[in-house]
Short mmCIF file of C-alpha atoms in Angstrom, two decimals:
data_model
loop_
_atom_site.label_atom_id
_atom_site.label_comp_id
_atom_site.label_asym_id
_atom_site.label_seq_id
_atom_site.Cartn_x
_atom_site.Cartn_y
_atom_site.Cartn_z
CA UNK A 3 24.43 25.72 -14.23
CA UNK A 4 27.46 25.48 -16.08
CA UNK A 5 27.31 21.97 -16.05
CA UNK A 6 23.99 21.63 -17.26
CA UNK A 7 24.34 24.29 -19.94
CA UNK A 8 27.37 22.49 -21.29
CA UNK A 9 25.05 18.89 -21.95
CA UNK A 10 22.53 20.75 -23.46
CA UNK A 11 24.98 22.47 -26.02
CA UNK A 12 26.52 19.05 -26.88
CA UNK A 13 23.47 17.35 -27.59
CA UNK A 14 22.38 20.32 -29.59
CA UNK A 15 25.76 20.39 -31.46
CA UNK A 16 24.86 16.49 -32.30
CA UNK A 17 21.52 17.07 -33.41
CA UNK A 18 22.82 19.80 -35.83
CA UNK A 19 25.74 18.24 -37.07
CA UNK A 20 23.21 15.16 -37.88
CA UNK A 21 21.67 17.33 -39.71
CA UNK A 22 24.46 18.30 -41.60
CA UNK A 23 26.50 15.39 -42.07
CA UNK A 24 29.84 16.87 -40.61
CA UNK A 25 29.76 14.47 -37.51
CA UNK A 26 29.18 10.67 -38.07
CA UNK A 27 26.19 8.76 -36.27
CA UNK A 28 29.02 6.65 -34.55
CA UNK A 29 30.60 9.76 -32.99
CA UNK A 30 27.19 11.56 -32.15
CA UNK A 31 26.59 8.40 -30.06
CA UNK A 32 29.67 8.50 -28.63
CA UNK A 33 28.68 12.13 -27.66
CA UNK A 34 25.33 10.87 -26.47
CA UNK A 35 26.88 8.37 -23.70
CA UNK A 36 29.44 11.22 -22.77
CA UNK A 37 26.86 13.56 -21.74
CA UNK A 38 24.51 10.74 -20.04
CA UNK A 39 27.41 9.94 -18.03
CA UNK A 40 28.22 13.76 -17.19
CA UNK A 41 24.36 13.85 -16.52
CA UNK A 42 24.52 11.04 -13.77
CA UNK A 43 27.63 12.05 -11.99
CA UNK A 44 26.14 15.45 -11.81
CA UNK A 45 22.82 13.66 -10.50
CA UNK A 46 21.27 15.72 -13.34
CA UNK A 47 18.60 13.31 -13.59
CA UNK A 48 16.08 15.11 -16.01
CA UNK A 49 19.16 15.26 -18.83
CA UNK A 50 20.26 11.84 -18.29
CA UNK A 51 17.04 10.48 -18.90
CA UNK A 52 16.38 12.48 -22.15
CA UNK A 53 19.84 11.50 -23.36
CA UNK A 54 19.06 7.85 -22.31
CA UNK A 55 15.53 8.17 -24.64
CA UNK A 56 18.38 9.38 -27.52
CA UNK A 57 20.01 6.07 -27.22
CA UNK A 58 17.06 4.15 -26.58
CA UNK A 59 15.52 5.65 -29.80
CA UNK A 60 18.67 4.73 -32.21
CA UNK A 61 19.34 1.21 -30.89
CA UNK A 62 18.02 -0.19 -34.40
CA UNK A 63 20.65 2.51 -35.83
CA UNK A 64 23.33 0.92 -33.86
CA UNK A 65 23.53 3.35 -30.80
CA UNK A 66 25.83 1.36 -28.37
CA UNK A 67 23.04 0.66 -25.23
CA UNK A 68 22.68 -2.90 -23.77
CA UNK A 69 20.05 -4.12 -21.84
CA UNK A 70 21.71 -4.37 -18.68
CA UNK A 71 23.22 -0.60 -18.90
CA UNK A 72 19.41 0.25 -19.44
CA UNK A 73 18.24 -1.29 -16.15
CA UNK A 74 21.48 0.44 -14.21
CA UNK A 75 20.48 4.04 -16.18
CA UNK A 76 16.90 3.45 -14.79
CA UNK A 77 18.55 2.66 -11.54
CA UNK A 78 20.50 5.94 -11.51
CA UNK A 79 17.47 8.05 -12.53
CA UNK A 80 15.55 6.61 -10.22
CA UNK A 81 12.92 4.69 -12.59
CA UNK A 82 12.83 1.91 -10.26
CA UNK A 83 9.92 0.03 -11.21
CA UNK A 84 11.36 0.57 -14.93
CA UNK A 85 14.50 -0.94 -13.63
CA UNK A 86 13.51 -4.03 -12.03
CA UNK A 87 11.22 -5.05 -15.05
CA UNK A 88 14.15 -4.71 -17.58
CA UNK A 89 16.48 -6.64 -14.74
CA UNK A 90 13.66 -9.23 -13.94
CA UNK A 91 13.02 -9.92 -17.83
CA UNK A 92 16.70 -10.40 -18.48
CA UNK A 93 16.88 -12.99 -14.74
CA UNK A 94 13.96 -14.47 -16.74
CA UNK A 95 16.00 -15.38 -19.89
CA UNK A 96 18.53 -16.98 -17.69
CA UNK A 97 16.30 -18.85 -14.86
CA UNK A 98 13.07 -19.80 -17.64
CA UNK A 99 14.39 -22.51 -19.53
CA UNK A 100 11.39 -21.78 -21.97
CA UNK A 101 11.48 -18.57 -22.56
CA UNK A 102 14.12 -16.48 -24.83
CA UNK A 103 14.40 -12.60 -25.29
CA UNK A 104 13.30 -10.86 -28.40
CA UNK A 105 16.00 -11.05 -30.80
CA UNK A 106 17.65 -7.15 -31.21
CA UNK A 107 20.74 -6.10 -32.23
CA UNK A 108 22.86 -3.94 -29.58
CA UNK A 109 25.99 -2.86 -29.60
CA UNK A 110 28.34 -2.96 -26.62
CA UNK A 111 31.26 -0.44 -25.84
CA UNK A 112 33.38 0.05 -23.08
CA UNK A 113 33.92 3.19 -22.83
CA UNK A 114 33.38 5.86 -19.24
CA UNK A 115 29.49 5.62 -19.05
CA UNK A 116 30.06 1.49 -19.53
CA UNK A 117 32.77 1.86 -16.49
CA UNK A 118 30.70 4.05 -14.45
CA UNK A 119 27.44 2.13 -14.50
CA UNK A 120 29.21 -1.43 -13.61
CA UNK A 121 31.34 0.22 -10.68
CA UNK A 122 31.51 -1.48 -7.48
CA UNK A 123 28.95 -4.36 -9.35
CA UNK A 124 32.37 -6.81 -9.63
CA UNK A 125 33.24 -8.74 -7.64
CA UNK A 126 29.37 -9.34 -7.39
CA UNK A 127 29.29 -10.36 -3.33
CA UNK A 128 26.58 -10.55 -0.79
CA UNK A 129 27.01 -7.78 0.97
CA UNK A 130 26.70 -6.14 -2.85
CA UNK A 131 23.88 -7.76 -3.03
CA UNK A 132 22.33 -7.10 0.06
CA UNK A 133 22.83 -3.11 -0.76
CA UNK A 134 21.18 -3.21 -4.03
CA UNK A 135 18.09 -5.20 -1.90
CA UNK A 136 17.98 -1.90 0.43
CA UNK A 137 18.30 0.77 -1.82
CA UNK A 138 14.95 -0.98 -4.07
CA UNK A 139 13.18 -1.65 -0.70
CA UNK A 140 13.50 2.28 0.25
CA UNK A 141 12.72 3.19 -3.42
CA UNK A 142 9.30 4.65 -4.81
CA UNK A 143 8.78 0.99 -6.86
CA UNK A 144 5.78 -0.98 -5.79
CA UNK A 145 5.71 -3.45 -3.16
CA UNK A 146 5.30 -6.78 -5.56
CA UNK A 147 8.11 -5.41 -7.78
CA UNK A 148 10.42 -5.17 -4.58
CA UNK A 149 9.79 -8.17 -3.68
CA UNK A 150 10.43 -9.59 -7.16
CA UNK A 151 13.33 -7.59 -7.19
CA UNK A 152 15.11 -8.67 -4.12
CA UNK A 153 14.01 -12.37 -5.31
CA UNK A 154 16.03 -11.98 -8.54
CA UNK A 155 19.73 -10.21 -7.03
CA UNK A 156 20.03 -13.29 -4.68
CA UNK A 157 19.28 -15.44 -7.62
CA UNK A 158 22.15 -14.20 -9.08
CA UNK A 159 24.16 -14.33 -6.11
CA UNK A 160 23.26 -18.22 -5.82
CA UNK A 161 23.78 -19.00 -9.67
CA UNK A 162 26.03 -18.95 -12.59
CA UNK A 163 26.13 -19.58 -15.74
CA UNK A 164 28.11 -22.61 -17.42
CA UNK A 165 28.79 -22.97 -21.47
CA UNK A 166 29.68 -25.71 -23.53
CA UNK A 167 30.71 -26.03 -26.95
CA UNK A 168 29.18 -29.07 -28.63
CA UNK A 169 29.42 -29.82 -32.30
CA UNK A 170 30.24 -25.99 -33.32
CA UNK A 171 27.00 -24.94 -31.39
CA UNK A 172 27.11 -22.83 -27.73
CA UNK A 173 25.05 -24.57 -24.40
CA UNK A 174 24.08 -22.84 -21.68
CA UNK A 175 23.41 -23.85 -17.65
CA UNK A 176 23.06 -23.02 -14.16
CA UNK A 177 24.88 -24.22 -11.59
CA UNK A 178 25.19 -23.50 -8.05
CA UNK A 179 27.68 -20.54 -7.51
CA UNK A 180 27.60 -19.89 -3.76
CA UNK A 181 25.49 -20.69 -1.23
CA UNK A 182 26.06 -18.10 1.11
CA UNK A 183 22.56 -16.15 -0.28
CA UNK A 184 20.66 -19.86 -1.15
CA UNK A 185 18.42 -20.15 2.14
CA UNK A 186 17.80 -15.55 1.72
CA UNK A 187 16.67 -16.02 -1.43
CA UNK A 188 14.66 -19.74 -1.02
CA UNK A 189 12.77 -17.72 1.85
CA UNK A 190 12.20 -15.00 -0.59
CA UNK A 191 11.29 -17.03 -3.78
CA UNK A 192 8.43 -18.85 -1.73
CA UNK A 193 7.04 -15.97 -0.30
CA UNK A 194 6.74 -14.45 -3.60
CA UNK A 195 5.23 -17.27 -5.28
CA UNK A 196 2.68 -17.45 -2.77
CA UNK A 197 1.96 -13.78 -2.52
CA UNK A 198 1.67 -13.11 -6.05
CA UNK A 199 0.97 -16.43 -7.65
CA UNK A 200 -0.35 -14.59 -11.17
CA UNK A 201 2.87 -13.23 -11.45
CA UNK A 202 4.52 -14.29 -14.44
CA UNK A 203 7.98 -14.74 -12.91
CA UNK A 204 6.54 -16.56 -10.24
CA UNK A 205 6.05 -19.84 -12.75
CA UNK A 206 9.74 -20.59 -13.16
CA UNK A 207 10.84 -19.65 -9.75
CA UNK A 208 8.37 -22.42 -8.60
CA UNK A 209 8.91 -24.91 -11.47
CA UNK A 210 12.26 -24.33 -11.90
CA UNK A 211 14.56 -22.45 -9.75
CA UNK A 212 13.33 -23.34 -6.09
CA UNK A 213 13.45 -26.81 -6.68
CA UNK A 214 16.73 -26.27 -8.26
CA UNK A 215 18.46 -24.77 -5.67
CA UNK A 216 16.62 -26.38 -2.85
CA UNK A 217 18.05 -30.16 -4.20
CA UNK A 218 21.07 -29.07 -4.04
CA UNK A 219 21.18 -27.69 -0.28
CA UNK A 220 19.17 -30.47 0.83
CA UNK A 221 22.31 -32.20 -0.57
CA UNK A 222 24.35 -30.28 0.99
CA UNK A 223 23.06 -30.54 4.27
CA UNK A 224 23.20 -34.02 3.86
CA UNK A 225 27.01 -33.83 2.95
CA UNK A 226 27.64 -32.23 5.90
CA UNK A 227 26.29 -35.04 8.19
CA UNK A 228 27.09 -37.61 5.92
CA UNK A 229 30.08 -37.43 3.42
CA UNK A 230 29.02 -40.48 1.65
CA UNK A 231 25.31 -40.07 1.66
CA UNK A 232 25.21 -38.71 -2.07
CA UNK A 233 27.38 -41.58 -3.19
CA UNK A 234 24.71 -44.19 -2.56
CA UNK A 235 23.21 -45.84 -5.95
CA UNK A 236 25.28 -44.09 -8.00
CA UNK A 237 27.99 -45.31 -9.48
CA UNK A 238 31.98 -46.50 -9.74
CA UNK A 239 34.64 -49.12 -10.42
CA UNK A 240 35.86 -52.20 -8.48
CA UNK A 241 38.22 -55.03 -8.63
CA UNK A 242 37.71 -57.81 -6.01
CA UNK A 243 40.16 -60.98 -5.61
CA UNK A 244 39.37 -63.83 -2.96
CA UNK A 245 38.27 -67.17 -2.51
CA UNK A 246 35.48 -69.63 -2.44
CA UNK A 247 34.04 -72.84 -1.93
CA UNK A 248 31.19 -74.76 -3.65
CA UNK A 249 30.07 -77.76 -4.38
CA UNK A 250 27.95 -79.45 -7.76
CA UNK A 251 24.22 -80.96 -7.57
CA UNK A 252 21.52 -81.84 -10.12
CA UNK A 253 21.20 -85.49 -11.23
CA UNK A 254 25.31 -85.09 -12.82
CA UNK A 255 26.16 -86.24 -9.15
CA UNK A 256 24.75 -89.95 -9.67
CA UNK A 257 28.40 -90.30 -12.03
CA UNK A 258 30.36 -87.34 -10.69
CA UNK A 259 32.33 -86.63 -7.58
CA UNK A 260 33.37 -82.85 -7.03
CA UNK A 261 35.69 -81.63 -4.43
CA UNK A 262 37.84 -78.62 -3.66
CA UNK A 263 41.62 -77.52 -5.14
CA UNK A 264 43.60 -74.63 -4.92
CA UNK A 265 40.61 -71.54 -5.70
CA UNK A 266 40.58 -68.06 -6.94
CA UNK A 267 38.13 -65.88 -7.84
CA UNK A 268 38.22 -62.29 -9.47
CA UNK A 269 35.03 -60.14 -9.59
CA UNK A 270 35.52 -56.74 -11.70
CA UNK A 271 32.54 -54.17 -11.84
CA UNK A 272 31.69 -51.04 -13.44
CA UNK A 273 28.32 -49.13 -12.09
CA UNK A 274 26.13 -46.46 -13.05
CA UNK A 275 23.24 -45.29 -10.96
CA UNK A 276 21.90 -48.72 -9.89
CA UNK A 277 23.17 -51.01 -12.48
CA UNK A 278 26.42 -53.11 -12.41
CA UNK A 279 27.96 -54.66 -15.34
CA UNK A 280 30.14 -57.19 -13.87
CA UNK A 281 32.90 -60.30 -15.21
CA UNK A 282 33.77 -63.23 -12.81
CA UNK A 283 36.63 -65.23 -13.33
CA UNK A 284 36.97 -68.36 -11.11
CA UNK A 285 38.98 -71.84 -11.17
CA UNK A 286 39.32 -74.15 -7.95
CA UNK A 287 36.73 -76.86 -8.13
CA UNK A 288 37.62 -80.46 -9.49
CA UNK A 289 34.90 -82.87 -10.92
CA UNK A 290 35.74 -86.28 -11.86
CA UNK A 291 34.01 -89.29 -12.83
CA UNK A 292 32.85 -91.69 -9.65
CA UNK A 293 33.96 -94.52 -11.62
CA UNK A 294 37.69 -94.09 -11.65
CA UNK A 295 37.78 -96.96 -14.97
CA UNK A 296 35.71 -94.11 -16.66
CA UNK A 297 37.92 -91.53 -18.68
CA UNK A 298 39.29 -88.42 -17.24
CA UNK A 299 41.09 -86.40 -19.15
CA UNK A 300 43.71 -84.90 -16.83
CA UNK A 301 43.65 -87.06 -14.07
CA UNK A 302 42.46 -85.85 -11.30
CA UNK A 303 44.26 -82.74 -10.11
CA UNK A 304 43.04 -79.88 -12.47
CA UNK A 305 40.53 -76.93 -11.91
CA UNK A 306 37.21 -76.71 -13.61
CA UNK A 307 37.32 -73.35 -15.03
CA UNK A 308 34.31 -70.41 -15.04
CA UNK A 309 33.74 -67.22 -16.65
CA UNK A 310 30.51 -65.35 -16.56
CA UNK A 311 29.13 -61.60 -17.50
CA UNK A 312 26.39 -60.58 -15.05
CA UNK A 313 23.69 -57.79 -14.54
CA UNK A 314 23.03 -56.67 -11.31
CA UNK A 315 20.66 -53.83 -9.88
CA UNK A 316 21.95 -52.71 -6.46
CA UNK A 317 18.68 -53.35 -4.38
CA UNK A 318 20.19 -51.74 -0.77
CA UNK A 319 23.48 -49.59 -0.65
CA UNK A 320 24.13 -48.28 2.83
CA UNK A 321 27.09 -47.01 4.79
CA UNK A 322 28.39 -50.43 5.64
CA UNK A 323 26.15 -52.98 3.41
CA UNK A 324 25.45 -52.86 0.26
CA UNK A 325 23.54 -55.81 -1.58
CA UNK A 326 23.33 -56.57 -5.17
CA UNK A 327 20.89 -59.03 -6.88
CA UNK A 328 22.25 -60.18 -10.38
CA UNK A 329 21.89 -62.22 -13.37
CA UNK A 330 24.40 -63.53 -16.06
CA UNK A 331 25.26 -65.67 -18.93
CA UNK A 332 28.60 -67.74 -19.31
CA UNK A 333 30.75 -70.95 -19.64
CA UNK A 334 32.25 -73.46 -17.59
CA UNK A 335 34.93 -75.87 -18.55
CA UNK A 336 35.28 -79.14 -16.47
CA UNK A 337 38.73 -79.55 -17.40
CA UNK A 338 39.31 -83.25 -16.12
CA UNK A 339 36.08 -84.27 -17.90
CA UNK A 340 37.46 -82.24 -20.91
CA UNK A 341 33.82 -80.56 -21.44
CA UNK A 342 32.47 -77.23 -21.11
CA UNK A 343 28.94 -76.10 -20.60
CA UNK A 344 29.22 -72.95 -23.14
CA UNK A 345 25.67 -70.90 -22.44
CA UNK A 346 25.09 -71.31 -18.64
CA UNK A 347 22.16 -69.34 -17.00
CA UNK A 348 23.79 -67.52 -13.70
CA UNK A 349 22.03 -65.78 -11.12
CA UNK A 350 23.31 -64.92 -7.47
CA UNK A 351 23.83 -61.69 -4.61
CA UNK A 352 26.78 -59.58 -3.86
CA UNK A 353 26.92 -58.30 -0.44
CA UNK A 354 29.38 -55.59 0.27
CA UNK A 355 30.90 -53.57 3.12
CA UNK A 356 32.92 -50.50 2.23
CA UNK A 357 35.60 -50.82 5.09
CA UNK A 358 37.52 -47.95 4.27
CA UNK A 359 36.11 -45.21 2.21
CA UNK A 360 38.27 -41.96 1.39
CA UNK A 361 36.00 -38.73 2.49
CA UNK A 362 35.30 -36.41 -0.35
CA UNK A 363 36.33 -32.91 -0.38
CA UNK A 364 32.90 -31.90 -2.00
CA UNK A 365 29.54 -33.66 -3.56
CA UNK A 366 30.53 -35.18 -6.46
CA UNK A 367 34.39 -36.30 -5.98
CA UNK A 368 35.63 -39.56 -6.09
CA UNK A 369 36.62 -41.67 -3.35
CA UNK A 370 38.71 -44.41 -3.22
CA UNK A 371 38.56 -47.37 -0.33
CA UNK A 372 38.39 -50.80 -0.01
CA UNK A 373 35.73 -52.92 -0.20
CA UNK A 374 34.97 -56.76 1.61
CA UNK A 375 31.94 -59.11 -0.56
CA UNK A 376 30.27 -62.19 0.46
CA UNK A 377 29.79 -63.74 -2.78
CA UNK A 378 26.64 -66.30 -3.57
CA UNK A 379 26.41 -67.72 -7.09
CA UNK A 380 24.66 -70.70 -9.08
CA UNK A 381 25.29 -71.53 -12.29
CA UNK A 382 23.12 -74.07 -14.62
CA UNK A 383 23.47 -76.64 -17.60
CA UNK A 384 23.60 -79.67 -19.06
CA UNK A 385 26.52 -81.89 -19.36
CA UNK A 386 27.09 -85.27 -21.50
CA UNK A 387 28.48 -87.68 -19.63
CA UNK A 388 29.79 -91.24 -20.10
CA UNK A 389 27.12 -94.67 -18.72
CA UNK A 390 29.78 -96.86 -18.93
CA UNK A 391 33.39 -97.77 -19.74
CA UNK A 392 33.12 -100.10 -22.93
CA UNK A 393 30.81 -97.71 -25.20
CA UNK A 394 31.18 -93.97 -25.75
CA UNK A 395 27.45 -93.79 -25.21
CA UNK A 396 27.11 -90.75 -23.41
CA UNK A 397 23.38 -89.28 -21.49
CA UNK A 398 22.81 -85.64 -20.77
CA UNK A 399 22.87 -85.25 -16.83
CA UNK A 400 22.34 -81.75 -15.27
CA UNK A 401 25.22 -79.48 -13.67
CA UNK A 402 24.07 -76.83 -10.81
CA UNK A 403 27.03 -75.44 -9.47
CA UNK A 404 27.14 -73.59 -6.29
CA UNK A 405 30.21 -70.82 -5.29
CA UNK A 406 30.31 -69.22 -2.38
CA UNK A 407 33.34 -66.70 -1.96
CA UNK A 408 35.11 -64.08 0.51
CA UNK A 409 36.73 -61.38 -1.25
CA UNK A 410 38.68 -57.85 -0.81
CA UNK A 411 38.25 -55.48 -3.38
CA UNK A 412 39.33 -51.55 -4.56
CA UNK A 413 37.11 -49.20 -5.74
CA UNK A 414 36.83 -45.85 -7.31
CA UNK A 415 33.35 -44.35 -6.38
#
């Protein structure tokens, strides 16, 4: 009684000193939280619900009451169902990517009632979690706002929240904090939405938070039989060195003669989801005249040269093959001839192995490894070419050119 007679004085005190000016609105609130704390650590729940309805009454005057202290005082006094819609409209300001909370000014201290009402709530675990879940389900609250309830704690226990700075201005996301609660609360979620589809939180959970969260341990699951699985078609970097043989057709080969020198070839590739930017760099083919009396610039023992930008799409990507379709423009310069073809038309396939791949830790870290690639190009144009030895009279004769290459290459994926 003492106890109880000692709130009720204080809160009297504040009303008449508000009355009177001698105590500042600042330190009657101040008062305020001390007795709503006294009231709930007494379990005096009649007084800590009127001096919550003080507070909730002067917000706009700047008494210090968030909204998440308001769902754990309804939680203390036992207001469940008030408690879980306060708690389930502030989940739906972080899980509804449309929706936003009215804009009103609180004020946050931390002083005992702040400390008292987020005891034991960090670090915010499963078993936590799973005690909030039983004290609701035993509560007075309804039976759809129990299950919301329980719906929205593992939520929380599943996601956090991630912020960026961009350009001066604050971004916020989820992302997938532990999945210890994910398949408890993807069990829970699609009951709800399918017991209470009018629900309004049932909307977002379906739209947006199921699939969410359900991607990402289908993912998972996947990881866990297959490390690499969630690589596939995505993306990375590669350098690949070999060689290659080819050989020239089109009607050029009624004057020319082609054969095969020392080759080389370098392939380097940068990839995002399914599309490759590559650069090829070759030498190693020699094309001469048939008629020896015919000029050659060099003689006979220098490489044509090739360079070419391609586009590929990766078509098939698999453990151990991996094919790649692509297109390109570039030049060719038939260095005994002393001519280049400047705007050839490529087109060809990559096909790749990954040998060795380094397992990642987690979805979403690189690997490293290396990487064999069968290599099919051809390459088109025109080239002017000499009729005969006593005029410079030249005649355009097409120039197909045909590489095939083996090559080892390392990649960052």
């Amino acid at each position: 009684m003492k106890k109880i007679f000692s709130i009720v004085l204080l809160l009297a005190v504040a009303l008449f000193a508000e009355g009177t000016q001698q105590v500042s609105k600042k330190e009657m609130y101040a008062r305020a939280r001390d007795a709503l704390k006294e009231a709930l650590v007494n379990k005096d729940l009649a007084r800590a619900s009127q001096a919550l309805e003080y507070l909730q009454a002067n917000v706009e005057q700047g008494a210090p009451l968030n909204r998440f202290e308001e769902y754990l005082v309804y939680s203390e006094t036992e207001q469940y169902d008030k408690a879980i819609k306060q708690y389930a409209e502030l989940r739906k300001a972080i899980l509804d990517s449309g929706y936003t909370l009215k804009k009103e000014y609180r004020v946050t201290v931390n002083d005992g009632l702040n400390t008292y009402l987020y005891r034991d709530l960090t670090p915010f675990t499963k078993a936590k979690a799973d005690s909030l879940c039983k004290r609701f389900e035993e509560s007075t609250a309804t039976r759809e706002n129990k299950d919301l309830y329980a719906t929205l704690i593992y939520s929380e226990q599943v996601l956090a929240i991630k912020t960026v700075t961009f350009g001066g201005q604050k971004y916020s996301y989820n992302v997938i904090n532990d999945t210890t609660c994910a398949d408890e609360f993807l069990n829970r979620a699609n009951n709800f939405i399918k017991n209470y589809p009018m629900n309004e939180h049932a909307t977002y959970l379906k739209e947006q938070t199921v699939p969410f969260i359900q991607k990402f341990m289908d993912n998972l699951r996947l990881f866990r039989r297959d490390p690499l699985a969630h690589k596939y078609y995505t993306g990375g970097l590669g350098v690949y060195v070999g060689q290659w043989l080819g050989f020239l057709s089109g009607s050029s080969t009624d004057v020319l003669d082609d054969k095969m020198g020392n080759s080389f070839i370098l392939d380097a590739d940068l990839q995002y989801k399914r599309f490759v930017l590559g650069f090829n760099m070759s030498f190693g083919m020699r094309t001469n005249y048939k008629d020896s009396t015919l000029w050659n610039n060099y003689g006979e023992e220098y490489d044509d040269e090739n360079m070419f930008f391609t586009l590929g799409f990766v078509a098939y990507e698999m453990r151990f093959l991996k094919v790649t379709p692509f297109v390109g423009l570039g030049e060719t310069y038939f260095m005994d001839l002393d001519q280049s073809i400047s705007t050839r038309f490529a087109m060809g396939v990559n096909v790749d192995s990954h040998l060795l791949v380094k397992k990642p830790v987690y979805i979403g870290a690189f690997s490293f490894g290396l990487n064999a690639r069968f290599k099919y190009m051809v390459s088109f144009g025109n080239l002017d070419l000499q009729t005969d030895k006593d005029s410079w009279n030249t005649k355009k004769y097409g120039a197909i050119n045909h590489t095939f290459a083996l090559e080892l290459g390392l990649f960052m994926w």
